[in-house]
Coordinates of C-alpha atoms in Angstrom, one line a residue:
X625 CA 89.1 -32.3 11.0
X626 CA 85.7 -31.2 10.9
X627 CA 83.9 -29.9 7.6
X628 CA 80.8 -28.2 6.8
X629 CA 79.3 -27.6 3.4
X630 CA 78.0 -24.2 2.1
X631 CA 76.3 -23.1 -0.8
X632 CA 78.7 -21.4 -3.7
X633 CA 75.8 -21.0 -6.0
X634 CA 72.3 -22.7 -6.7
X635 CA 74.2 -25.7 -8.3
X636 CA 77.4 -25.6 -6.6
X637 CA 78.7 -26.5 -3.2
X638 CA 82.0 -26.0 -1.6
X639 CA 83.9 -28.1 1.2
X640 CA 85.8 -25.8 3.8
X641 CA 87.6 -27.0 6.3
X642 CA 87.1 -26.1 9.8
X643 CA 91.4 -25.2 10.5
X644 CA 90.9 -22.7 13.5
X645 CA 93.4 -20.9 15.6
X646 CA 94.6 -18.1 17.8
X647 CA 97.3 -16.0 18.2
X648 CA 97.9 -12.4 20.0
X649 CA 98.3 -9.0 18.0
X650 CA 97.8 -5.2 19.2
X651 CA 95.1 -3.1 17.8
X652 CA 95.2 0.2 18.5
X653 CA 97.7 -0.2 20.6
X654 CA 95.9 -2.5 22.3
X655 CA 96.4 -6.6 23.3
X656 CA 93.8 -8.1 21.1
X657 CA 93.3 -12.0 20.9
X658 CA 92.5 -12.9 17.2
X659 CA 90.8 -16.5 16.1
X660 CA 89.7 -17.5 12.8
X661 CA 89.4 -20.0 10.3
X662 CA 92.5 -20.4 8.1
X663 CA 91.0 -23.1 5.7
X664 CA 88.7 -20.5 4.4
X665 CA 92.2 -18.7 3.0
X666 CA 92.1 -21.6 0.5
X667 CA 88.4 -21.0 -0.9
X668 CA 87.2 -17.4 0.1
X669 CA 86.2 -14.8 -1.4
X670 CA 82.8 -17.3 -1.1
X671 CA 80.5 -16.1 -4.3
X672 CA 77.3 -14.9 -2.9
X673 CA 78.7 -14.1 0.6
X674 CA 79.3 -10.7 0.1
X675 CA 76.8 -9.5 2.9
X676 CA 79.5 -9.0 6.8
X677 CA 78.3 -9.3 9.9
X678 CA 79.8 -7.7 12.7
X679 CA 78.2 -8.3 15.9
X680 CA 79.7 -7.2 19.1
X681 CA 79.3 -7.3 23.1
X682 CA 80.6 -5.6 25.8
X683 CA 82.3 -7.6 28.6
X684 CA 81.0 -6.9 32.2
X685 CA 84.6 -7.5 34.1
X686 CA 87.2 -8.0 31.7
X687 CA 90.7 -8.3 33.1
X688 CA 93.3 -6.0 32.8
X689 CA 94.4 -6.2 29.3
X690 CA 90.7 -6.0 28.3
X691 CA 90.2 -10.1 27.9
X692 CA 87.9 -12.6 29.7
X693 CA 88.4 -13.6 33.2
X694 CA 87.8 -16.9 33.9
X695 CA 84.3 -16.6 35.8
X696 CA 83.1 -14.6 32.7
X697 CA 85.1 -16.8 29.7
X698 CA 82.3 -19.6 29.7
X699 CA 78.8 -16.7 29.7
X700 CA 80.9 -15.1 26.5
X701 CA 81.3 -18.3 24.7
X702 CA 77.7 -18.9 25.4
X703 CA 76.7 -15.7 23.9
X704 CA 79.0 -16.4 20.7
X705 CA 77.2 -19.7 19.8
X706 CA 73.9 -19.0 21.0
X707 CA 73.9 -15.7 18.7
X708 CA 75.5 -17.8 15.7
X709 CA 73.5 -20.5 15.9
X710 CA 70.3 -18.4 16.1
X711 CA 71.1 -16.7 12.7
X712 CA 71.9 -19.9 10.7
X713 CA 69.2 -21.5 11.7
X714 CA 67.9 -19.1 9.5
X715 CA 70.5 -17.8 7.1
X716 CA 73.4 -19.4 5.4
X717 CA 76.3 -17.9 7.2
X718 CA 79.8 -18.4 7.3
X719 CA 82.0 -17.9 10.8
X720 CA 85.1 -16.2 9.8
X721 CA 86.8 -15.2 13.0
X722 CA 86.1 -14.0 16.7
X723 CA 88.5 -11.1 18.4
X724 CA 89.0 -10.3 21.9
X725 CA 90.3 -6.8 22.8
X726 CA 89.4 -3.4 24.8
X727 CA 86.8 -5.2 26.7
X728 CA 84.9 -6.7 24.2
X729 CA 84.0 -9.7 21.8
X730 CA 83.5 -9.0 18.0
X731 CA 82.4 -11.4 15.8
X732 CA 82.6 -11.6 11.9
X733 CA 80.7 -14.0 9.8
X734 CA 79.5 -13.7 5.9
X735 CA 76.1 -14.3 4.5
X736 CA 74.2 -13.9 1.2
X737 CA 71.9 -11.7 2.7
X738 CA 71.2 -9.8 6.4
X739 CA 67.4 -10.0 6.3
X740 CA 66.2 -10.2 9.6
X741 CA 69.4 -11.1 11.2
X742 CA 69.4 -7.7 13.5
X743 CA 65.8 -8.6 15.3
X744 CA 67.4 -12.4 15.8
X745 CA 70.4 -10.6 17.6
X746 CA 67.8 -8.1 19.6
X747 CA 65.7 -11.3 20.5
X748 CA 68.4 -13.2 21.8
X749 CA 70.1 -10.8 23.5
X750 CA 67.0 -9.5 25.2
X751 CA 65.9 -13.2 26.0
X752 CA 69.1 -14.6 27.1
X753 CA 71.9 -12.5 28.1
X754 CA 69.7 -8.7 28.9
X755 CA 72.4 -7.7 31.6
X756 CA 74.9 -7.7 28.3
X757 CA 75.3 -4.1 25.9
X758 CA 76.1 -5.2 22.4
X759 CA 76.3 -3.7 18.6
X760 CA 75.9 -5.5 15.1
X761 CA 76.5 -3.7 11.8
X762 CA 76.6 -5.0 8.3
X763 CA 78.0 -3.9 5.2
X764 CA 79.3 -5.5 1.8
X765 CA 82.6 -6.8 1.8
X766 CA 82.9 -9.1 -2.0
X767 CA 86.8 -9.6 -1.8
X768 CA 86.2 -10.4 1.8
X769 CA 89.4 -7.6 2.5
X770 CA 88.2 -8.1 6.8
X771 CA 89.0 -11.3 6.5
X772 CA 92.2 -11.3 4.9
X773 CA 93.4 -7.5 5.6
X774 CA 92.3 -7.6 9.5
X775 CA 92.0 -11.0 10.7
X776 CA 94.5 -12.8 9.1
X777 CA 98.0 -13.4 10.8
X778 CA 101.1 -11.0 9.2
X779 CA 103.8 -13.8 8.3
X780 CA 105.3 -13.5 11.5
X781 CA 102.2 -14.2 13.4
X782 CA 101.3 -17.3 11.1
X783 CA 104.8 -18.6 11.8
X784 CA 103.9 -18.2 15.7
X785 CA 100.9 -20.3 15.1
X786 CA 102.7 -22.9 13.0
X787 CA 105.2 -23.0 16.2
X788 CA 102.4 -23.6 18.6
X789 CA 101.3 -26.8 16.4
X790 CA 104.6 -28.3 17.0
X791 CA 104.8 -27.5 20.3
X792 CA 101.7 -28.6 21.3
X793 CA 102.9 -32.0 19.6
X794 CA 105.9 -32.3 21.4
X795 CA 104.0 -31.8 24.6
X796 CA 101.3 -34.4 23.8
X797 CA 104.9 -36.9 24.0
X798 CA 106.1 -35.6 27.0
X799 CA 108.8 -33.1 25.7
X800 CA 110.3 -31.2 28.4
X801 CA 110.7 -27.6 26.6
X802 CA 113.1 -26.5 29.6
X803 CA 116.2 -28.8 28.1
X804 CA 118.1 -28.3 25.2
X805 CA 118.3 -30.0 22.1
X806 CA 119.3 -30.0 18.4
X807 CA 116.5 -28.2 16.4
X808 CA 116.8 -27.7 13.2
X809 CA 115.4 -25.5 10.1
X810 CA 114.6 -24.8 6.6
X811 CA 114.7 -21.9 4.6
X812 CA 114.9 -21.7 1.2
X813 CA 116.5 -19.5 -1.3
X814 CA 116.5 -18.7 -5.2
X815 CA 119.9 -18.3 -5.7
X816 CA 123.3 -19.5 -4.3
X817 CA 124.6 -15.8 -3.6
X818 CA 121.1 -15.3 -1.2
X819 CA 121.4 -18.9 0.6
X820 CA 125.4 -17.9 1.0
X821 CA 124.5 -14.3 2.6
X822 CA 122.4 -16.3 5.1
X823 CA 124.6 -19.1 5.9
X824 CA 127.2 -17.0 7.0
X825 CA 124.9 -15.1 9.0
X826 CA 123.6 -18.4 10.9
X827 CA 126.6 -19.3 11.5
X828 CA 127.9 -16.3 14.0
X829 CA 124.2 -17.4 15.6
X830 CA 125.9 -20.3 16.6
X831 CA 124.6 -22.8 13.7
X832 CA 125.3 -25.5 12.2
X833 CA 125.1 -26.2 8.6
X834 CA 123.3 -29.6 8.5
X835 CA 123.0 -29.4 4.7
X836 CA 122.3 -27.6 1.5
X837 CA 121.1 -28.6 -2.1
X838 CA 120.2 -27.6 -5.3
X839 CA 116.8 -28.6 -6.7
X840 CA 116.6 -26.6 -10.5
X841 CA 112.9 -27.9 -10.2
X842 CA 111.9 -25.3 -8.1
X843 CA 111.5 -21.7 -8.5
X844 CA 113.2 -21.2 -4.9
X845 CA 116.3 -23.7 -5.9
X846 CA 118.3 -23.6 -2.6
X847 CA 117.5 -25.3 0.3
X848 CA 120.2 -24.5 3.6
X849 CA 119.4 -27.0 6.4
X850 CA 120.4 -25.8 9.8
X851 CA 120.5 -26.4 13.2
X852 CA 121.5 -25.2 16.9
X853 CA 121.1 -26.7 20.2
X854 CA 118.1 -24.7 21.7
X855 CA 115.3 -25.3 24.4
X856 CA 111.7 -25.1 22.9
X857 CA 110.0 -23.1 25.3
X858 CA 107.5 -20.9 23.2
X859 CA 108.0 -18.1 23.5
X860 CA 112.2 -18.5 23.0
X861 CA 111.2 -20.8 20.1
X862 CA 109.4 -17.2 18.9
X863 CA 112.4 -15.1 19.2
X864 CA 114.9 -17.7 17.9
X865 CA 112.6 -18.7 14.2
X866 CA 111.6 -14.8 13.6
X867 CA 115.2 -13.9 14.0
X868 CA 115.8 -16.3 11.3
X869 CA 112.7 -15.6 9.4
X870 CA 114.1 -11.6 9.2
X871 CA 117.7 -13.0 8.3
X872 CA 116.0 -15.1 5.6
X873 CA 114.1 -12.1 4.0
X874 CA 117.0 -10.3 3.8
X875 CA 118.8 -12.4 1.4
X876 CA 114.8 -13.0 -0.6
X877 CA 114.9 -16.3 1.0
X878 CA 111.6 -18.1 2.8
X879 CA 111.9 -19.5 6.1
X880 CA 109.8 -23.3 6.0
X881 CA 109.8 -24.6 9.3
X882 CA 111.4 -26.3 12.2
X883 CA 111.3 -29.6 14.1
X884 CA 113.7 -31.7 16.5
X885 CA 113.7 -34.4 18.6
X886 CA 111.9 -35.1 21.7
X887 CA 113.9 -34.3 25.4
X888 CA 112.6 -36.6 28.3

């Protein structure tokens, strides 16, 4: 995992973590394609980068839910590094997150200050990508609310990212998502009552109770281990763990995962 440091103060320095990664949302009732940096959920608000960014172009053939097309996806990427690496090597800035929507890329990033940064954008631009329209704004943003009020995923839409990890890992040892197999879940509960609710709501799903246990340690005490034969396909694996995530809430309980075996 890749790490960069950045300045918290004149005799400070902070380690973030570089944990990126997508998932789809609607703004204004629009597809939108949202990626950021999750690690920075651990350290931000960053003290001193108060100063946000947004800089944003105008796709010249989007497709029809306002996205890249593939002979345009590679001249957009170049025009979000080449814009971010012209400010920092400059400025001190801070990446937060990228989104894709109604035809156009926005990018918002944090600094301790915006001197200069909008003649960097109108040099590059002008330089290396003139056929391109394009807008950049700043404004002060201490708790950093964009970042954690706009760009970051709801709980459902973390979960779906969460689901695309272990996806992605069964794939990388040849899991065939079409065939069925036992996967199993986690949810815990703070009291037997709640984790009783939800088991015999599971279990008209077509569950099986794998296991449940009592751990007074722990502010949520009840863990209820369950499982159901099920294909992994991703999109099916979405519908199956937010139904349980929605039965979970209803009895106070949080949803913590799934995992199964691998099917050749």
């Amino acid at each position: 995992m890749f790490k960069k440091l950045f300045g918290k103060n004149k005799s400070e320095k902070i380690e973030v973590n570089q944990d990126w990664a997508s998932f789809f949302c609607r703004i204004e009732d629009k597809p939108a394609s949202i990626r950021l940096n999750l690690a920075l959920h651990q350290v931000a608000p960053i003290n001193g980068y108060y100063q946000q960014i947004w800089f944003s172009v105008k796709l010249l053939h989007p497709d029809e839910n306002g996205f890249t097309t593939r002979e345009e996806f590679e001249t957009i990427n170049a025009i979000e590094d080449t814009i971010f690496d012209n400010i920092s090597t400059k400025h001190d800035v801070i990446l937060a997150g990228a989104i894709k929507t109604d035809g156009r890329l926005d990018l918002y990033m944090y600094a301790p200050a915006t001197d200069d940064i909008e003649k960097i954008v109108k040099d590059t631009m002008l330089q290396q990508f003139k056929e391109y329209r394009y807008a950049i704004d700043f404004k002060e943003d201490k708790e950093w609310n964009d970042y954690y009020n706009f760009l970051y995923p709801n709980p459902y839409e973390f979960q779906t990212i969460q689901n695309g990890k272990v996806i992605m890992q069964l794939r990388e040892h040849g899991d065939n998502p079409e065939k069925k197999r036992k996967v199993d879940h986690w949810i815990y509960f703070k009291n037997n009552n709640e984790a009783d609710v939800f088991i015999e709501a599971v279990i008209d799903l077509g569950y099986e109770i794998l296991n449940k246990e009592k751990n007074e340690e722990n502010e949520f005490q009840y863990s209820v281990n369950i499982a159901r034969e099920d294909v992994t396909i991703p999109h099916e694996v979405n519908d199956y763990v937010w139904e349980l995530m929605e039965l979970a809430n209803k009895s106070n309980g949080m949803y913590d995962g799934w995992g199964c075996p691998i099917a050749n």
